[in-house]
Coordinates of C-alpha atoms in Angstrom, one line a residue:
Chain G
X1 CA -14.2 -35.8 -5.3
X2 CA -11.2 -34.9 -7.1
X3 CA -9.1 -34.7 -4.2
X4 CA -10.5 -38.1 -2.7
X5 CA -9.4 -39.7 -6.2
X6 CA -6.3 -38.2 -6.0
X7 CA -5.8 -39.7 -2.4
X8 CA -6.6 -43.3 -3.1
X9 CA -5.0 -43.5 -6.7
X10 CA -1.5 -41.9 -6.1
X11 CA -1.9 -41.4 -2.0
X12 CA -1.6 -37.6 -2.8
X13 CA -2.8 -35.7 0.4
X14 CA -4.4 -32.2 -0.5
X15 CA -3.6 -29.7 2.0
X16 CA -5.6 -28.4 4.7
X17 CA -7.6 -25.6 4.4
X18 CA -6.3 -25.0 0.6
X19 CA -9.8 -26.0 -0.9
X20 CA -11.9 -22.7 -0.6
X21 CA -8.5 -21.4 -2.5
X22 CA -8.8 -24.0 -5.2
X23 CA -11.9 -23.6 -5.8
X24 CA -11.7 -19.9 -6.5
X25 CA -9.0 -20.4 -8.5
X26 CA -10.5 -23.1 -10.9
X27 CA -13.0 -20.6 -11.5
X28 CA -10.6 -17.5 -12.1
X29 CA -8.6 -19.9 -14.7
X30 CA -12.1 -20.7 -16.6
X31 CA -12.8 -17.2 -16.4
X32 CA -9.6 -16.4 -17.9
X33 CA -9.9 -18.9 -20.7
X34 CA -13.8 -17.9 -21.2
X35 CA -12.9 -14.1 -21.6
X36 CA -9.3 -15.3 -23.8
X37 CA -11.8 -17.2 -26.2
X38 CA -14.0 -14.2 -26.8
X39 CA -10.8 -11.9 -27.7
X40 CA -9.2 -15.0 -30.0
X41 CA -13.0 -14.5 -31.7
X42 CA -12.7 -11.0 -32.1
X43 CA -14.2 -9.3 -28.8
X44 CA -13.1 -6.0 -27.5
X45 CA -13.5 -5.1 -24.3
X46 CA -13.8 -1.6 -22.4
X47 CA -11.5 -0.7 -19.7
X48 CA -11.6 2.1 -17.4
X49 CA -9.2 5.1 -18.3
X50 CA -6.0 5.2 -16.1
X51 CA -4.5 8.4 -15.8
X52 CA -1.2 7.0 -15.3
X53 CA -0.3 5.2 -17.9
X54 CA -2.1 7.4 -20.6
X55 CA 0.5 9.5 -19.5
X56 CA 3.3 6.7 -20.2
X57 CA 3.2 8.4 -23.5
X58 CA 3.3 11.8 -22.6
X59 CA 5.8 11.1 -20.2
X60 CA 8.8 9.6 -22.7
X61 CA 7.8 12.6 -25.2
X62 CA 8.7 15.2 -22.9
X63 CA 12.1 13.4 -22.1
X64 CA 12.6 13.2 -25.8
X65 CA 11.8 16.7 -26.3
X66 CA 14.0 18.2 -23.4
X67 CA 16.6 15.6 -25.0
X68 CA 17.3 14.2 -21.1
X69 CA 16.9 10.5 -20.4
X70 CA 14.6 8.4 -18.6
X71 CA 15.0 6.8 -15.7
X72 CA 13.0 3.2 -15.0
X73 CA 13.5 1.5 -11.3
X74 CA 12.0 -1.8 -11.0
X75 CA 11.8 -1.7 -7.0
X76 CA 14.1 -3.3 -3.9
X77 CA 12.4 -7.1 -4.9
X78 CA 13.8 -9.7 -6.3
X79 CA 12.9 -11.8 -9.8
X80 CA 10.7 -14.0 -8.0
X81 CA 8.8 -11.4 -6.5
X82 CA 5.9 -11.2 -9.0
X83 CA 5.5 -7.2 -8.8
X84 CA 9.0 -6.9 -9.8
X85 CA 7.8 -9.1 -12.7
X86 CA 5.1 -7.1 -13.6
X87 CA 7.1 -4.1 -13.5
X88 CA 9.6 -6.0 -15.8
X89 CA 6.6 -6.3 -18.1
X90 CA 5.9 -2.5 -18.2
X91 CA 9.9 -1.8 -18.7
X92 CA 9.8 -3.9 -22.3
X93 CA 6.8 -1.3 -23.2
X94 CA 8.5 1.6 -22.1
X95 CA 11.6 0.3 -23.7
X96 CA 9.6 -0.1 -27.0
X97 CA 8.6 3.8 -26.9
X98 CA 11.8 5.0 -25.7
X99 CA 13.7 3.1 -28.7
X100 CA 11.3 4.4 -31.5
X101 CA 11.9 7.9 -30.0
X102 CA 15.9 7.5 -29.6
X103 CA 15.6 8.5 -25.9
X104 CA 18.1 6.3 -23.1
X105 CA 16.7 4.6 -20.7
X106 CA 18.4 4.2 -17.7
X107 CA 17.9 1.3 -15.5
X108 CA 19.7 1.0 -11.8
X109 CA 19.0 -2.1 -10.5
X110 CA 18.6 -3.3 -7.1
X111 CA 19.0 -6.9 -7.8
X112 CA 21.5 -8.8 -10.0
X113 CA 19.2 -11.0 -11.4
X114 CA 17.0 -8.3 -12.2
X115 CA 19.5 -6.7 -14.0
X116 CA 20.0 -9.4 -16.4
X117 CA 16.4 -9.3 -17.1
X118 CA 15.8 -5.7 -17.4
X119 CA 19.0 -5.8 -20.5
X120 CA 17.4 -8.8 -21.9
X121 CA 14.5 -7.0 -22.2
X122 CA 15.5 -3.6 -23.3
X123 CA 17.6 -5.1 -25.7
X124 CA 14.6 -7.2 -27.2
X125 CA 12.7 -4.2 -27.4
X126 CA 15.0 -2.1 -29.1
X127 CA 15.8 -4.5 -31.7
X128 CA 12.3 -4.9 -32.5
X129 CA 12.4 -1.4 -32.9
X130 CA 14.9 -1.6 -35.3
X131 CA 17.0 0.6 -33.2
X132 CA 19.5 -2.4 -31.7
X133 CA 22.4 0.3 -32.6
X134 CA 21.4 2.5 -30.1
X135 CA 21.1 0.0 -27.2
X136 CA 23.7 0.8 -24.8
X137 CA 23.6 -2.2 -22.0
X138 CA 25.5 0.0 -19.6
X139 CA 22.4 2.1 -18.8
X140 CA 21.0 -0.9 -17.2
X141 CA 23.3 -1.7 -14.6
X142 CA 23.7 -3.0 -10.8
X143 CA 24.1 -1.1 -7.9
X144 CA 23.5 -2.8 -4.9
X145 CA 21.2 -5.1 -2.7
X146 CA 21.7 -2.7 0.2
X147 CA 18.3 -0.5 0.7
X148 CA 19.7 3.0 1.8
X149 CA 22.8 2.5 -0.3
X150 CA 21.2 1.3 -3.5
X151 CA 18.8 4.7 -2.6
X152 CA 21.6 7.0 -2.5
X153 CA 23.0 5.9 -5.3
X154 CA 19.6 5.8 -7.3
X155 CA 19.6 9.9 -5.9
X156 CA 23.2 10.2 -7.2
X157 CA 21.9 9.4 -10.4
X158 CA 18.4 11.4 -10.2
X159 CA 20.5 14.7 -9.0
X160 CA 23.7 14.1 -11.8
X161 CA 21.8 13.4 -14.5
X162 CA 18.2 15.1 -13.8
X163 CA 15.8 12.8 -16.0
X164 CA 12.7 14.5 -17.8
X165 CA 11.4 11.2 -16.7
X166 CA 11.1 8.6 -13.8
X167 CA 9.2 5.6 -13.7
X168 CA 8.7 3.9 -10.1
X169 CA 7.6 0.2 -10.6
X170 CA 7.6 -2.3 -8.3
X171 CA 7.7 -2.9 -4.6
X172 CA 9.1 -0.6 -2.8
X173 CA 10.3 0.0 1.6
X174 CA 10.8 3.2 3.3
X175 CA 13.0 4.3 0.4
X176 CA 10.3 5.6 -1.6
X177 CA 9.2 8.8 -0.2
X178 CA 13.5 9.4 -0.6
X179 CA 13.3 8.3 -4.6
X180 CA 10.0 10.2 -5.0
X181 CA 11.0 13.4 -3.1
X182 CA 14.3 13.6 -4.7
X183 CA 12.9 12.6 -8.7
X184 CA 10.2 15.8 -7.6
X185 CA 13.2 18.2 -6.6
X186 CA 14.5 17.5 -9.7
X187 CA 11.3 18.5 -11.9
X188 CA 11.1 15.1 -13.3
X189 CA 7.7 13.9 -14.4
X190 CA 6.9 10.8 -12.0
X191 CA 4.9 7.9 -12.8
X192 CA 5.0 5.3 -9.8
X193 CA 3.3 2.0 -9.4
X194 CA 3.5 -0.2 -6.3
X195 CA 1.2 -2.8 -4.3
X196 CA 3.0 -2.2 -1.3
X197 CA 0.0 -0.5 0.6
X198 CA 2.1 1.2 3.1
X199 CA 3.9 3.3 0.5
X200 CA 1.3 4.3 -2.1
X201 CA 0.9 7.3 0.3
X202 CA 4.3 8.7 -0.3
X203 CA 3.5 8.1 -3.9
X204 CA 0.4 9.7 -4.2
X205 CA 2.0 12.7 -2.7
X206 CA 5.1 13.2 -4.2
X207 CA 4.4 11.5 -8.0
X208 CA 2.7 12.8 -11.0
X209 CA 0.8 9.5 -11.4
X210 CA 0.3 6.4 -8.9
X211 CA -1.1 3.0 -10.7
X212 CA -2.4 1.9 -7.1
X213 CA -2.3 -1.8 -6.0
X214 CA -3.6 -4.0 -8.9
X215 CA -3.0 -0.9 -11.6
X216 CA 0.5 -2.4 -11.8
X217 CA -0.5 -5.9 -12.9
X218 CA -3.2 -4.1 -14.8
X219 CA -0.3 -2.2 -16.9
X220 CA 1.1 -3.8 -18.6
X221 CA -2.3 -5.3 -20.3
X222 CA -3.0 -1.7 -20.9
X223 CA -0.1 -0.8 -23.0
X224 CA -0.3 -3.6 -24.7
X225 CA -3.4 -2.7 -26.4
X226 CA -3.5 -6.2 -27.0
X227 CA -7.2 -7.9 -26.5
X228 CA -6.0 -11.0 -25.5
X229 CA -4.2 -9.4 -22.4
X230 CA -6.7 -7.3 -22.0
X231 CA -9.3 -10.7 -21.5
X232 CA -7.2 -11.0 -18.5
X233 CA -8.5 -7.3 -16.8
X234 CA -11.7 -8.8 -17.3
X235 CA -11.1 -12.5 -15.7
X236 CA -10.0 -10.2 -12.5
X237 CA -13.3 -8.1 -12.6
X238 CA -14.8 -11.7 -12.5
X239 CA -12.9 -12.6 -9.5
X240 CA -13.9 -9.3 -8.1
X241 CA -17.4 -10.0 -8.3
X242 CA -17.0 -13.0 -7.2
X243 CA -15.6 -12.5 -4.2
X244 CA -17.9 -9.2 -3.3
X245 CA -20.7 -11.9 -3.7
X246 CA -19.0 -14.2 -1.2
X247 CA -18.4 -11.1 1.1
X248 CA -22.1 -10.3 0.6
X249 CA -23.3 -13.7 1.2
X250 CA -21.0 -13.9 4.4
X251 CA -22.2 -11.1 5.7
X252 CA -25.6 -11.4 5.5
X253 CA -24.6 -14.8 6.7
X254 CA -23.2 -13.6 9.9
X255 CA -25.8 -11.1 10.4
X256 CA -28.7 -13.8 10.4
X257 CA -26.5 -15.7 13.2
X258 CA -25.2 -18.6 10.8
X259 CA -21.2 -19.6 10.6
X260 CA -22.1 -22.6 8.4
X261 CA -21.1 -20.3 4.9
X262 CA -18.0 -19.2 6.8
X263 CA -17.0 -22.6 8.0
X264 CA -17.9 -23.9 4.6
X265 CA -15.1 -21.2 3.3
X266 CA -12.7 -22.4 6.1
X267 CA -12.8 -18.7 7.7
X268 CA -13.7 -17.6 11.2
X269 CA -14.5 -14.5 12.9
Chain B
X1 CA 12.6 -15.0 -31.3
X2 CA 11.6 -18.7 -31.0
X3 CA 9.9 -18.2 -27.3
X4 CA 8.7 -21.9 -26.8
X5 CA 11.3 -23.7 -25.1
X6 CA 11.3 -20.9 -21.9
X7 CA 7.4 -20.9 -22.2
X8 CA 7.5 -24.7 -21.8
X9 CA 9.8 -24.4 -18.4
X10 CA 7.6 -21.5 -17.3
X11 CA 4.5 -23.4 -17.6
X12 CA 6.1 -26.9 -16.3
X13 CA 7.7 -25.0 -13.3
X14 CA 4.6 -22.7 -12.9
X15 CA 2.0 -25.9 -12.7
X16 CA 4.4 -28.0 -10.8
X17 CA 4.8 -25.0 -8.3
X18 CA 1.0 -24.2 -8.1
X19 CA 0.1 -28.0 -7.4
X20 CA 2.5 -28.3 -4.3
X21 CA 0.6 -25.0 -3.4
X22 CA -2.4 -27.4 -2.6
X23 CA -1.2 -30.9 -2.6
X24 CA 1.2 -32.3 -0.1
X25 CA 2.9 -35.3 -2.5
X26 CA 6.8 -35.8 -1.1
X27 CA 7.6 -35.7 -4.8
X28 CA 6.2 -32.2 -5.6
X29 CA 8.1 -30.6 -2.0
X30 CA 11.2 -32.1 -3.0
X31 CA 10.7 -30.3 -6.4
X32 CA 9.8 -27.5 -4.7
X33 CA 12.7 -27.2 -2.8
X34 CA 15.0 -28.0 -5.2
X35 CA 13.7 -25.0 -7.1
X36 CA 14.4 -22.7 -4.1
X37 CA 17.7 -24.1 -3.7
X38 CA 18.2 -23.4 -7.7
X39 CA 17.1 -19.8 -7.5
X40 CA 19.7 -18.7 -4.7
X41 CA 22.5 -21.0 -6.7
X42 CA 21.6 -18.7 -9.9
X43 CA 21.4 -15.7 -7.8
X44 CA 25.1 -16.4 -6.1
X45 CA 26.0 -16.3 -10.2
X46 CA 24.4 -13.3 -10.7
X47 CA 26.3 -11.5 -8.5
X48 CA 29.3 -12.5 -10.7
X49 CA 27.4 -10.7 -13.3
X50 CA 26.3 -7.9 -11.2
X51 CA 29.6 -7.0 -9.3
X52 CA 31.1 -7.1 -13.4
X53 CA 28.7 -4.4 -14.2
X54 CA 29.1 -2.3 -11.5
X55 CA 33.0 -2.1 -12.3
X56 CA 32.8 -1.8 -15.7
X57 CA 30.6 1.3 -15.1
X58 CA 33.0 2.7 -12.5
X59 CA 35.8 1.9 -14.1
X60 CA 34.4 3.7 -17.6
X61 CA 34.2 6.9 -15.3
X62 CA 37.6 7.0 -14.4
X63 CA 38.9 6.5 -17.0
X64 CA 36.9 9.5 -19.0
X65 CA 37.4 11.7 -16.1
X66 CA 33.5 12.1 -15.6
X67 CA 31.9 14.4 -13.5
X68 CA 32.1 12.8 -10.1
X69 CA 35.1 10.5 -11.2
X70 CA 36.1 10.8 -7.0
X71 CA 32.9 8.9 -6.6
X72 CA 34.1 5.6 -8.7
X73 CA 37.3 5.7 -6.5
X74 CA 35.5 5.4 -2.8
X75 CA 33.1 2.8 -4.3
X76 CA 36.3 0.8 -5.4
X77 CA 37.7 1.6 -2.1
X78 CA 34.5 0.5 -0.3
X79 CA 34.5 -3.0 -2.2
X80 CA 38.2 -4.0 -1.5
X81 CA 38.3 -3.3 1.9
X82 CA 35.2 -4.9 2.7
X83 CA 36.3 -7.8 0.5
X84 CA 40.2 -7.9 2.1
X85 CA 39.0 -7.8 5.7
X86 CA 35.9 -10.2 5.2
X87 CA 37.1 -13.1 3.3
X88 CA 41.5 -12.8 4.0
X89 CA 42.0 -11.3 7.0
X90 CA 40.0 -14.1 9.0
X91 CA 41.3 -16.5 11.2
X92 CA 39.5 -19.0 10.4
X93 CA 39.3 -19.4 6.8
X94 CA 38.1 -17.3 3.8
X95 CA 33.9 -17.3 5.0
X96 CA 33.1 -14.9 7.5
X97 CA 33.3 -11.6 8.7
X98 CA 34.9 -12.2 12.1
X99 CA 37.9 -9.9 11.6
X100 CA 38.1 -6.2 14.1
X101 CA 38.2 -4.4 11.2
X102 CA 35.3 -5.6 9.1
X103 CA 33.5 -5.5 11.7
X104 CA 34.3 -1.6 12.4
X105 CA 34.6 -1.2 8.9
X106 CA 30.5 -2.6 8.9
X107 CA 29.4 -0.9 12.5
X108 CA 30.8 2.6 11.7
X109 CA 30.8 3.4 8.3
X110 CA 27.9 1.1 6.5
X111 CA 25.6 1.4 9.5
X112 CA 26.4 5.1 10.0
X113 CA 25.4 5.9 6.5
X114 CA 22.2 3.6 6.1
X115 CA 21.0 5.1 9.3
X116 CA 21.9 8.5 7.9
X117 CA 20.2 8.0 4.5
X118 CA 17.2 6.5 6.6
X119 CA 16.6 9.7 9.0
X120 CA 16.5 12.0 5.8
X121 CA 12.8 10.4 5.4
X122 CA 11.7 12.6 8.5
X123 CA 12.4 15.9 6.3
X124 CA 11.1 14.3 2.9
X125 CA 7.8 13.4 5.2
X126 CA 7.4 17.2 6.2
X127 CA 7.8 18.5 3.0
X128 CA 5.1 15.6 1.2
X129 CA 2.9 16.0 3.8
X130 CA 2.9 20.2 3.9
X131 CA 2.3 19.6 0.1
X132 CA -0.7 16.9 1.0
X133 CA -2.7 18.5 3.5
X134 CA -3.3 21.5 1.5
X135 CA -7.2 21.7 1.3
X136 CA -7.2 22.1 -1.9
X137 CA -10.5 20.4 -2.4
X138 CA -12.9 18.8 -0.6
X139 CA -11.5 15.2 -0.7
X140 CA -8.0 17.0 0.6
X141 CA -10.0 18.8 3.1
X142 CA -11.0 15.0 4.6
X143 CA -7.6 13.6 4.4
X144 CA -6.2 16.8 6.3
X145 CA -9.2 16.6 8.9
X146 CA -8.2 12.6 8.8
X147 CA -4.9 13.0 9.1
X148 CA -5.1 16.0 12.2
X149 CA -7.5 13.5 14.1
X150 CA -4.9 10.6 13.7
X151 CA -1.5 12.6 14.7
X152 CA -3.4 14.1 17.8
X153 CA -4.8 10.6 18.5
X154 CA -1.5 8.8 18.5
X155 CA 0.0 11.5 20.7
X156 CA -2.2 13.1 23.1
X157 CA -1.8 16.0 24.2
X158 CA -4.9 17.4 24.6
X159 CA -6.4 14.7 26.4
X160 CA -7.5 14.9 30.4
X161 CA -10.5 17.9 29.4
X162 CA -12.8 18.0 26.3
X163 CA -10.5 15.8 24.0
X164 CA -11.0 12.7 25.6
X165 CA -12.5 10.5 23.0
X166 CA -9.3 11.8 20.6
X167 CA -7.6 8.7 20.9
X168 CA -10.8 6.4 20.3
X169 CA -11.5 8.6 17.2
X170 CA -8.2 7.7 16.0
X171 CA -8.6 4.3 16.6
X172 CA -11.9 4.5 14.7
X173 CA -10.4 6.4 12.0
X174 CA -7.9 3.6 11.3
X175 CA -9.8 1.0 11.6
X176 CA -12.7 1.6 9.8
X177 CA -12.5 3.5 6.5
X178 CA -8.7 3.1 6.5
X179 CA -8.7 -0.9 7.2
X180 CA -11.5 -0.5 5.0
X181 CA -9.7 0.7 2.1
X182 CA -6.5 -0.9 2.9
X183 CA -8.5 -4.6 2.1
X184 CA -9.8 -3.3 -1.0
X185 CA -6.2 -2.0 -2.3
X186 CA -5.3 -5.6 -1.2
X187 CA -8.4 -7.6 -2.5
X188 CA -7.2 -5.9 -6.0
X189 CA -3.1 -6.9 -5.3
X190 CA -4.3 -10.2 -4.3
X191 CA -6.1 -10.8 -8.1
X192 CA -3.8 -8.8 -10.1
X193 CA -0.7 -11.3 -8.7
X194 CA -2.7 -14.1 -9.7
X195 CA -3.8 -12.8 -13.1
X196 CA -0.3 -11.9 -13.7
X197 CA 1.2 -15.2 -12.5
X198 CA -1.6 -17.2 -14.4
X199 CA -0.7 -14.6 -18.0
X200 CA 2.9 -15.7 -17.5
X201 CA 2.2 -19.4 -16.7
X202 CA -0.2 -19.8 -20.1
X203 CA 2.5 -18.1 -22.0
X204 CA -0.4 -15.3 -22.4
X205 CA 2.3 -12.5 -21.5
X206 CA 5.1 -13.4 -22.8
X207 CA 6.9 -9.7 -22.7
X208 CA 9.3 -10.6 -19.6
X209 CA 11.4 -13.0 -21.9
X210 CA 12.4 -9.7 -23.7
X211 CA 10.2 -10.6 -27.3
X212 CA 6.5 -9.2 -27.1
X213 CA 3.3 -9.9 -29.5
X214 CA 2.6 -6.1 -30.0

């Protein structure tokens, strides 16, 4: 109705097949703002334990204690690759702890744009912490946009200057089992975090901690501690239930010999 | 900090973007595109910015003699002759990378060493995957038994007597319970990009502009 409206007032045509995806997504943004009312009210909601990021903590202690830095990639994507945005998110918490603790955070960057993120960032954090003194914008610098070369160097820096710490966030190519394998050799404590599905492997192997898929959109809600990010985690268990209904539904569906629910969701077998 | 004024241009932008996601109105594709063309103009600034760092950096080791000061030198080395050869040793102008030497410069150093870098991964995967299929437990047990099927699936030599149906196990294998899972890992991305693009558009998380709300 909406759409037909849309088409006669302003001759707007709505693309084809993009309904079923509307749809779902007017309900995840009602969702969201149902579940952001109820933590602006005073809610708190329960989340599942993630082993990775409790260790977030743990992780910038033990650089602090060996007094060795930290080392934080944000992945070979670029700012408009919304991992590398979540991972930017995670990077202003880890900032936060590593600037209350006096411990450097190093930063290679992959991307120049990313770079001038990641300092604005850090250097936010730290000056909320108080601790704008110590903020040394040379630790976040570029290195190149060329995948094995921006690896070796990233190795350079793992095997020079042997971080108590290294954070993998972002999405990541064939260079990851190389980063992981090399931040391992080192002794480094690894916490990595990546949707790309084809490397969580070589994470899960060779890291301390993987935040798997949507744990890295998930984190930074986490550390946050916040309850108005955490309404989020809660809009996407909607969506999850959602859609394991509309799987359920077209399954049984299919099963009974029907393709009307499945045409009705513009998918085919 | 006084966040509004990005939080406005992230949620016009966002909106804007989102609504040519679904609606085809010339208007909103023009906007679209001119916010792609935007982005790689900023990025072609960037590197301004990026190239500066990576100098200062290097040129702060040579100076203090740093462990690995040799390093700084080849990577200024590296830069000016790729730069020389590329843009003012070409006949045809200052774009391009047409010259003999760039282009042997390119094929038999850069390639060389990408390729070299890339071939390390065969090591790094036998020594992750000696520490993986250690059945340490039973859920290692499975993904060594998994994995065993899988490699002699994909190449079979034990096939032509009682190992027949290898290859067909390994098919199975990957794709049922791996496809299986692989969806689910994805079903999660999937809402964990839109909750995080929705968070950034409702100025909800507001951390990647540097200032946070904890």
């Amino acid at each position: 109705m909406i759409f037909n409206f849309l088409n006669l007032m302003f001759q707007i045509q709505v693309k084809e097949g993009t309904g079923p995806v509307f749809f779902v997504l007017v309900l995840f943004v009602a969702a969201l703002f149902f579940f952001l009312d109820k933590a602006r009210k005073g809610a708190t909601f329960k989340i599942r334990k993630i082993a990775g990021l409790d260790a977030v903590n743990e992780a910038i202690g033990r650089a602090t204690e060996m007094g060795k830095s930290i080392l934080y990639t944000t992945g070979l994507e670029t700012a408009s690759h919304i991992a590398t945005i979540a991972s930017l998110t995670i990077l202003s918490r880890v900032a936060k702890r590593a600037a209350r603790y006096g411990t450097r955070l190093q930063v290679p960057s992959f991307d120049p744009i990313v770079m001038s993120l990641s300092q604005e960032i850090v250097r936010e954090s730290y000056l909320e912490e108080g601790m704008v003194d110590s903020f040394k914008g040379d630790d976040i610098f570029y290195l190149t946009q060329e995948q094995f070369a921006y690896t070796a160097a990233v190795e350079g820096v793992l095997v020079r200057e042997k971080p108590a710490t290294v954070f993998l966030m972002g999405y990541f190519y064939a260079e990851s089992l190389l980063l992981a394998e090399t931040g391992n050799s080192i002794g480094a404590i690894q916490i990595a975090g990546t949707d790309a599905v084809t490397q969580l492997p070589f994470f899960i192997v060779s890291c301390d901690y993987t935040l798997i898929g949507e744990e890295l959109y998930a984190a930074s809600a986490y550390l946050s501690e916040d309850s108005n990010i955490i309404s989020s985690l809660k809009a996407q268990d909607f969506g999850k239930a959602l859609l394991w209904i509309f799987l359920l539904l077209g399954s049984i569906a299919t099963f009974a010999g029907s393709t009307k629910f499945l045409s009705l969701l513009g998918a085919s077998i | 900090m006084n966040n509004r004024g990005p939080l406005l241009i992230a949620f016009v932008c966002g909106m804007l973007m989102m609504a040519e996601s679904f609606l085809d109105y010339s208007w909103l594709n023009s906007f679209a595109e001119w916010v792609q063309k935007y982005y790689i103009i900023i990025a072609a600034f960037a590197i301004v910015l990026g190239v500066a760092s990576l100098f200062k950096l290097h040129l702060a080791k040579l100076k203090r003699k740093e462990d690995g000061w040799r390093y700084s030198l080849v990577v200024f080395f590296g830069f000016f002759a790729m730069i020389i050869t590329g843009f003012f040793m070409n006949d045809g102008g200052l774009v391009g990378t047409k010259h003999p030497w760039n282009a042997w410069l390119y094929n038999n150093v850069q390639l060389p060493l990408g390729a070299t870098m890339f071939s390390l991964l065969a090591f790094f995967i036998a020594s992750a995957a000696y520490r993986a299929f250690r059945a340490r437990s039973l859920e290692a047990t499975l993904l060594l038994v998994a994995a065993c099927l899988v490699m002699l699936g994909q190449v079979p030599i034990l096939t032509g007597g009682i190992f027949d149906n290898l290859p067909e196990i390994k098919q199975w294998i990957l794709d049922i319970p791996n496809m299986a899972s692989k969806r689910a890992i994805m079903i999660g991305v999937g809402l964990g990009m839109m909750s995080t693009a929705l968070k950034i558009i409702f100025g909800i998380e507001k951390t990647y502009l540097g200032g946070s709300e904890e």
